[in-house]
Amino acid sequence: MDCCRHVNPSRACAGLRGLGYLMVALVAAIAAVSYYAVVVFAWGPMLLAGGAPAVGAAAVLAAFHVLLAMILWCYLMVVFTDPGSVPENWRHDVEDNRDPGSSSEEQGSAPRYCSHCQNGKPPRSHHCSVCNRCVLKMDHHCIWVVNCVGARNYKYFLLFLVYTFAETVLDTLVLLPNFIEFFQDESSHSNSPGDIAILFLAFVLNLAFALSLLCFIGMHTSLVTSNTTSIEVYERKKSVSWKYDLGWRSNLEQVFGTKKLFWFVPLYSTDDVHNIPVIRGLEFPTRSDAIV
């Protein structure tokens, strides 16, 4: 028991940050292996050889690079976009407008306060022990992006998942013929053992990531369409009707914005930034008929 008393939580959080950088390096290594297998080994030579197969190879390589560019763009936006911090000395409106002598229960909303940050907590915000701060509309801390996922980068995170899933599915399909050839008679193999090993590794890793991402995307699709964060799942289960669920269309617009052309890129239109307070992470519309 004495050893438990001397455990420093900050060291564990620092360890998670270190693990995050290791995960980034792992993802970069997987991307490099996939690039070599698809572009250098499998489809690049077909393009250079010319003829009818070159047309299909050009289409595959174009799709591969477009998806890769979108993955990198979304990933960098998730990593370098602040998910949302609580302004210093932030206070609830109910506190500012409360009549003297009235309790928070009489006003219908009990103010939340973070003892770690010594500051008020807006609705749906939570304290992240890894980042050591309160994050607006916090969903989770993601070690894969070494950052929290919150109000201002949740859209970018979702797009990163979708484009990564599409890329891994593409890689799996275009490497499948070569993977099948791998199990043929060894005497028919014309490539070096190193190339065959990279091909095998790339196929297996992309297939595994595609399957795992499919489950993850399914989970977040349910969360987005019900306007729920990962942290709020248990709270939503306890309520009869979730107060933030305004219907799937409005819920989607609170994450992706109202401009449909911007739904597929990690950007918001100027109008959405100014007109949708949810994106800023401090104000959230609720249902008038919600039953807790």
Coordinates of C-alpha atoms in Angstrom, one line a residue:
M1 CA 0.0 0.0 0.0
D2 CA 2.9 2.4 0.7
C3 CA 4.1 2.1 -2.9
C4 CA 0.7 3.1 -4.1
R5 CA 0.8 6.3 -2.0
H6 CA 4.0 7.4 -3.7
V7 CA 2.6 6.9 -7.3
N8 CA 2.8 10.2 -9.2
P9 CA -0.1 10.5 -11.6
S10 CA 1.7 13.2 -13.6
R11 CA 4.4 10.6 -14.5
A12 CA 1.7 8.3 -15.8
C13 CA 0.3 11.1 -17.9
A14 CA 3.8 12.0 -19.2
G15 CA 4.1 8.3 -20.1
L16 CA 0.9 8.5 -22.2
R17 CA 2.3 11.5 -24.1
G18 CA 5.5 9.5 -24.8
L19 CA 3.4 6.6 -25.9
G20 CA 1.6 9.0 -28.3
Y21 CA 4.8 9.9 -30.0
L22 CA 5.6 6.2 -30.4
M23 CA 2.2 5.7 -32.0
V24 CA 2.8 8.5 -34.4
A25 CA 6.1 6.9 -35.4
L26 CA 4.3 3.5 -35.8
V27 CA 1.7 5.0 -38.1
A28 CA 4.4 6.7 -40.2
A29 CA 6.2 3.3 -40.5
I30 CA 2.9 1.6 -41.6
A31 CA 2.3 4.4 -44.1
A32 CA 5.8 3.9 -45.5
V33 CA 5.4 0.2 -45.8
S34 CA 2.0 0.6 -47.6
Y35 CA 3.4 3.2 -49.9
Y36 CA 6.3 1.0 -51.0
A37 CA 4.0 -2.0 -51.4
V38 CA 1.3 -0.2 -53.5
V39 CA 3.3 2.4 -55.4
V40 CA 6.9 1.0 -55.8
F41 CA 6.3 -2.7 -55.8
A42 CA 2.8 -3.5 -57.2
W43 CA 1.3 -0.7 -59.3
G44 CA 4.1 1.7 -60.1
P45 CA 5.9 -0.7 -62.5
M46 CA 2.5 -1.4 -64.3
L47 CA 2.2 2.3 -64.9
L48 CA 5.7 2.6 -66.3
A49 CA 5.3 -0.4 -68.5
G50 CA 2.5 1.3 -70.4
G51 CA -0.2 -0.4 -72.4
A52 CA -3.8 -1.2 -71.3
P53 CA -2.9 -2.1 -67.7
A54 CA -1.3 1.4 -67.2
V55 CA -4.8 3.0 -67.3
G56 CA -6.0 1.0 -64.3
A57 CA -2.7 1.6 -62.6
A58 CA -3.0 5.3 -63.1
A59 CA -6.5 5.3 -61.6
V60 CA -5.3 3.3 -58.6
L61 CA -2.3 5.5 -57.9
A62 CA -4.3 8.6 -58.3
A63 CA -6.9 7.5 -55.8
F64 CA -4.1 6.3 -53.4
H65 CA -2.3 9.7 -53.5
V66 CA -5.5 11.7 -53.1
L67 CA -6.6 9.7 -50.1
L68 CA -3.1 10.0 -48.7
A69 CA -3.1 13.7 -49.1
M70 CA -6.5 14.0 -47.3
I71 CA -5.3 11.8 -44.5
L72 CA -2.2 13.9 -43.9
W73 CA -4.2 17.1 -44.1
C74 CA -6.8 15.9 -41.6
Y75 CA -4.2 14.4 -39.3
L76 CA -2.2 17.6 -39.1
M77 CA -5.4 19.6 -38.4
V78 CA -6.3 17.2 -35.6
V79 CA -2.8 17.4 -34.1
F80 CA -2.2 21.1 -34.3
T81 CA -5.8 22.5 -33.7
D82 CA -6.6 23.4 -30.2
P83 CA -9.6 21.3 -29.2
G84 CA -10.8 24.2 -27.1
S85 CA -9.7 25.7 -23.8
V86 CA -11.9 27.3 -21.2
P87 CA -11.3 31.1 -21.1
E88 CA -9.6 32.4 -18.0
N89 CA -12.0 33.3 -15.2
W90 CA -14.9 32.0 -17.3
R91 CA -18.3 32.0 -15.4
H92 CA -21.7 30.6 -16.2
D93 CA -24.4 33.1 -17.3
V94 CA -26.7 31.7 -14.6
E95 CA -24.1 32.8 -12.1
D96 CA -23.9 36.3 -13.5
N97 CA -27.6 36.7 -13.8
R98 CA -28.7 35.0 -10.6
D99 CA -30.7 37.0 -8.1
P100 CA -29.1 37.5 -4.8
G101 CA -30.0 34.8 -2.3
S102 CA -31.3 32.4 -4.9
S103 CA -29.7 28.9 -5.1
S104 CA -28.3 27.2 -8.2
E105 CA -31.1 24.6 -8.0
E106 CA -33.7 27.4 -8.2
Q107 CA -32.1 28.7 -11.4
G108 CA -32.3 25.2 -12.9
S109 CA -28.6 24.8 -13.5
A110 CA -25.8 24.1 -11.0
P111 CA -22.6 25.8 -12.0
R112 CA -19.6 23.4 -12.5
Y113 CA -16.2 24.2 -11.3
C114 CA -12.8 22.6 -11.9
S115 CA -10.6 22.3 -8.8
H116 CA -7.6 21.5 -11.0
C117 CA -7.8 24.6 -13.3
Q118 CA -9.4 26.8 -10.6
N119 CA -11.9 27.9 -13.2
G120 CA -15.5 27.5 -14.2
K121 CA -16.4 24.6 -16.5
P122 CA -18.7 25.2 -19.5
P123 CA -21.3 22.5 -20.3
R124 CA -19.9 19.3 -21.7
S125 CA -16.3 20.3 -20.9
H126 CA -14.0 17.9 -18.9
H127 CA -10.6 18.0 -17.4
C128 CA -8.0 16.0 -19.2
S129 CA -5.3 14.7 -16.9
V130 CA -2.9 14.2 -19.8
C131 CA -3.2 17.7 -21.2
N132 CA -3.6 19.1 -17.7
R133 CA -6.5 21.4 -18.6
C134 CA -10.2 21.5 -19.2
V135 CA -11.2 20.7 -22.8
L136 CA -14.4 22.1 -24.4
K137 CA -16.9 19.3 -25.4
M138 CA -14.2 16.8 -24.7
D139 CA -14.6 13.4 -26.5
H140 CA -11.4 11.7 -25.5
H141 CA -7.6 12.0 -25.4
C142 CA -6.2 10.3 -28.4
I143 CA -2.7 8.9 -28.1
W144 CA -2.6 8.4 -31.9
V145 CA -2.7 12.2 -32.5
V146 CA -1.0 13.3 -29.2
N147 CA -3.9 15.6 -28.5
C148 CA -7.4 15.8 -27.1
V149 CA -10.4 15.5 -29.4
G150 CA -12.9 18.2 -28.5
A151 CA -15.2 20.8 -29.9
R152 CA -12.9 22.5 -32.4
N153 CA -11.1 19.4 -33.9
Y154 CA -13.7 16.6 -33.6
K155 CA -14.7 17.1 -37.3
Y156 CA -11.1 16.8 -38.4
F157 CA -10.7 13.6 -36.3
L158 CA -13.8 12.0 -37.9
L159 CA -12.6 12.9 -41.4
F160 CA -9.2 11.4 -40.5
L161 CA -10.9 8.2 -39.6
V162 CA -13.0 8.1 -42.7
Y163 CA -10.2 8.8 -45.1
T164 CA -7.8 6.4 -43.3
F165 CA -10.5 3.7 -43.6
A166 CA -11.0 4.4 -47.3
E167 CA -7.2 4.2 -47.8
T168 CA -6.8 0.9 -46.0
V169 CA -9.7 -0.6 -47.9
L170 CA -8.1 0.5 -51.2
D171 CA -4.7 -0.8 -50.2
T172 CA -6.2 -4.2 -49.2
L173 CA -8.1 -4.6 -52.4
V174 CA -5.2 -3.5 -54.8
L175 CA -2.7 -5.7 -52.9
L176 CA -5.0 -8.8 -52.8
P177 CA -3.9 -10.2 -56.2
N178 CA -0.3 -10.0 -55.2
F179 CA -1.2 -11.5 -51.8
I180 CA -2.9 -14.4 -53.5
E181 CA 0.2 -14.9 -55.6
F182 CA 2.3 -15.1 -52.5
F183 CA 0.7 -18.5 -51.7
Q184 CA 1.4 -19.9 -55.1
D185 CA 4.4 -22.2 -55.9
E186 CA 7.6 -20.6 -54.6
S187 CA 9.3 -21.4 -57.9
S188 CA 6.9 -18.8 -59.6
H189 CA 8.1 -16.0 -57.3
S190 CA 10.2 -13.6 -59.3
N191 CA 10.6 -11.0 -56.6
S192 CA 13.1 -10.8 -53.7
P193 CA 12.2 -12.2 -50.3
G194 CA 12.3 -8.6 -48.9
D195 CA 9.7 -7.4 -51.4
I196 CA 7.5 -10.3 -50.7
A197 CA 7.8 -9.8 -46.9
I198 CA 6.8 -6.1 -47.3
L199 CA 3.9 -7.0 -49.5
F200 CA 2.6 -9.6 -47.0
L201 CA 3.1 -7.1 -44.0
A202 CA 1.3 -4.3 -45.9
F203 CA -1.7 -6.4 -46.8
V204 CA -2.1 -7.8 -43.3
L205 CA -1.7 -4.5 -41.6
N206 CA -4.1 -2.7 -43.9
L207 CA -6.7 -5.4 -43.5
A208 CA -6.4 -5.3 -39.7
F209 CA -6.7 -1.5 -39.6
A210 CA -9.7 -1.5 -42.0
L211 CA -11.6 -3.9 -39.8
S212 CA -10.8 -2.0 -36.6
L213 CA -11.6 1.4 -38.1
L214 CA -14.9 0.1 -39.4
C215 CA -16.0 -0.6 -35.8
F216 CA -14.6 2.7 -34.6
I217 CA -16.4 4.6 -37.4
G218 CA -19.6 2.8 -36.6
M219 CA -19.4 3.9 -33.0
H220 CA -18.7 7.5 -33.8
T221 CA -21.5 7.6 -36.4
S222 CA -23.9 6.6 -33.6
L223 CA -22.4 9.3 -31.3
V224 CA -22.5 12.1 -34.0
T225 CA -26.1 11.4 -35.0
S226 CA -27.2 11.5 -31.4
N227 CA -25.0 14.5 -30.5
T228 CA -23.2 12.6 -27.8
T229 CA -19.5 12.4 -26.8
S230 CA -17.7 9.3 -25.8
I231 CA -17.7 10.6 -22.2
E232 CA -21.4 11.3 -22.2
V233 CA -22.5 7.8 -23.3
Y234 CA -23.3 6.7 -19.7
E235 CA -25.0 10.0 -18.9
R236 CA -27.2 9.7 -22.0
K237 CA -28.2 6.1 -21.0
K238 CA -29.5 7.4 -17.7
S239 CA -31.8 10.0 -19.3
V240 CA -35.2 9.4 -20.9
S241 CA -34.5 11.8 -23.7
W242 CA -31.0 13.2 -24.3
K243 CA -31.1 17.0 -24.0
Y244 CA -28.5 17.7 -26.8
D245 CA -30.2 15.4 -29.4
L246 CA -31.8 17.9 -31.8
G247 CA -32.4 15.4 -34.6
W248 CA -29.7 13.7 -36.8
R249 CA -29.6 16.5 -39.4
S250 CA -29.0 19.3 -36.8
N251 CA -26.6 17.0 -34.9
L252 CA -24.5 16.6 -38.0
E253 CA -24.5 20.3 -38.7
Q254 CA -23.2 21.0 -35.2
V255 CA -20.1 18.9 -36.1
F256 CA -19.6 19.4 -39.8
G257 CA -21.3 22.8 -40.3
T258 CA -24.2 23.9 -42.6
K259 CA -22.2 24.3 -45.8
K260 CA -22.2 20.8 -47.4
L261 CA -19.2 21.6 -49.6
F262 CA -17.1 21.9 -46.4
W263 CA -18.2 18.6 -45.0
F264 CA -15.4 16.6 -46.7
V265 CA -12.5 18.9 -45.9
P266 CA -11.0 19.8 -42.5
L267 CA -12.2 23.4 -42.7
Y268 CA -15.2 25.5 -41.7
S269 CA -16.8 28.3 -43.6
T270 CA -16.6 31.7 -42.1
D271 CA -20.4 31.8 -41.7
D272 CA -20.5 28.6 -39.8
V273 CA -17.7 29.7 -37.4
H274 CA -19.6 32.9 -36.6
N275 CA -23.2 31.4 -36.6
I276 CA -22.7 28.1 -34.9
P277 CA -21.7 28.6 -31.3
V278 CA -21.3 24.8 -30.8
I279 CA -18.1 24.9 -32.9
R280 CA -16.6 27.4 -30.5
G281 CA -17.5 24.9 -27.7
L282 CA -19.1 27.3 -25.1
E283 CA -22.8 27.2 -25.9
F284 CA -25.0 24.3 -26.7
P285 CA -28.7 24.3 -27.7
T286 CA -30.8 21.8 -25.9
R287 CA -34.2 20.3 -26.4
S288 CA -37.1 22.0 -24.5
D289 CA -38.8 18.6 -24.0
A290 CA -35.8 16.8 -22.6
I291 CA -36.5 14.5 -19.7
V292 CA -33.5 13.6 -17.4

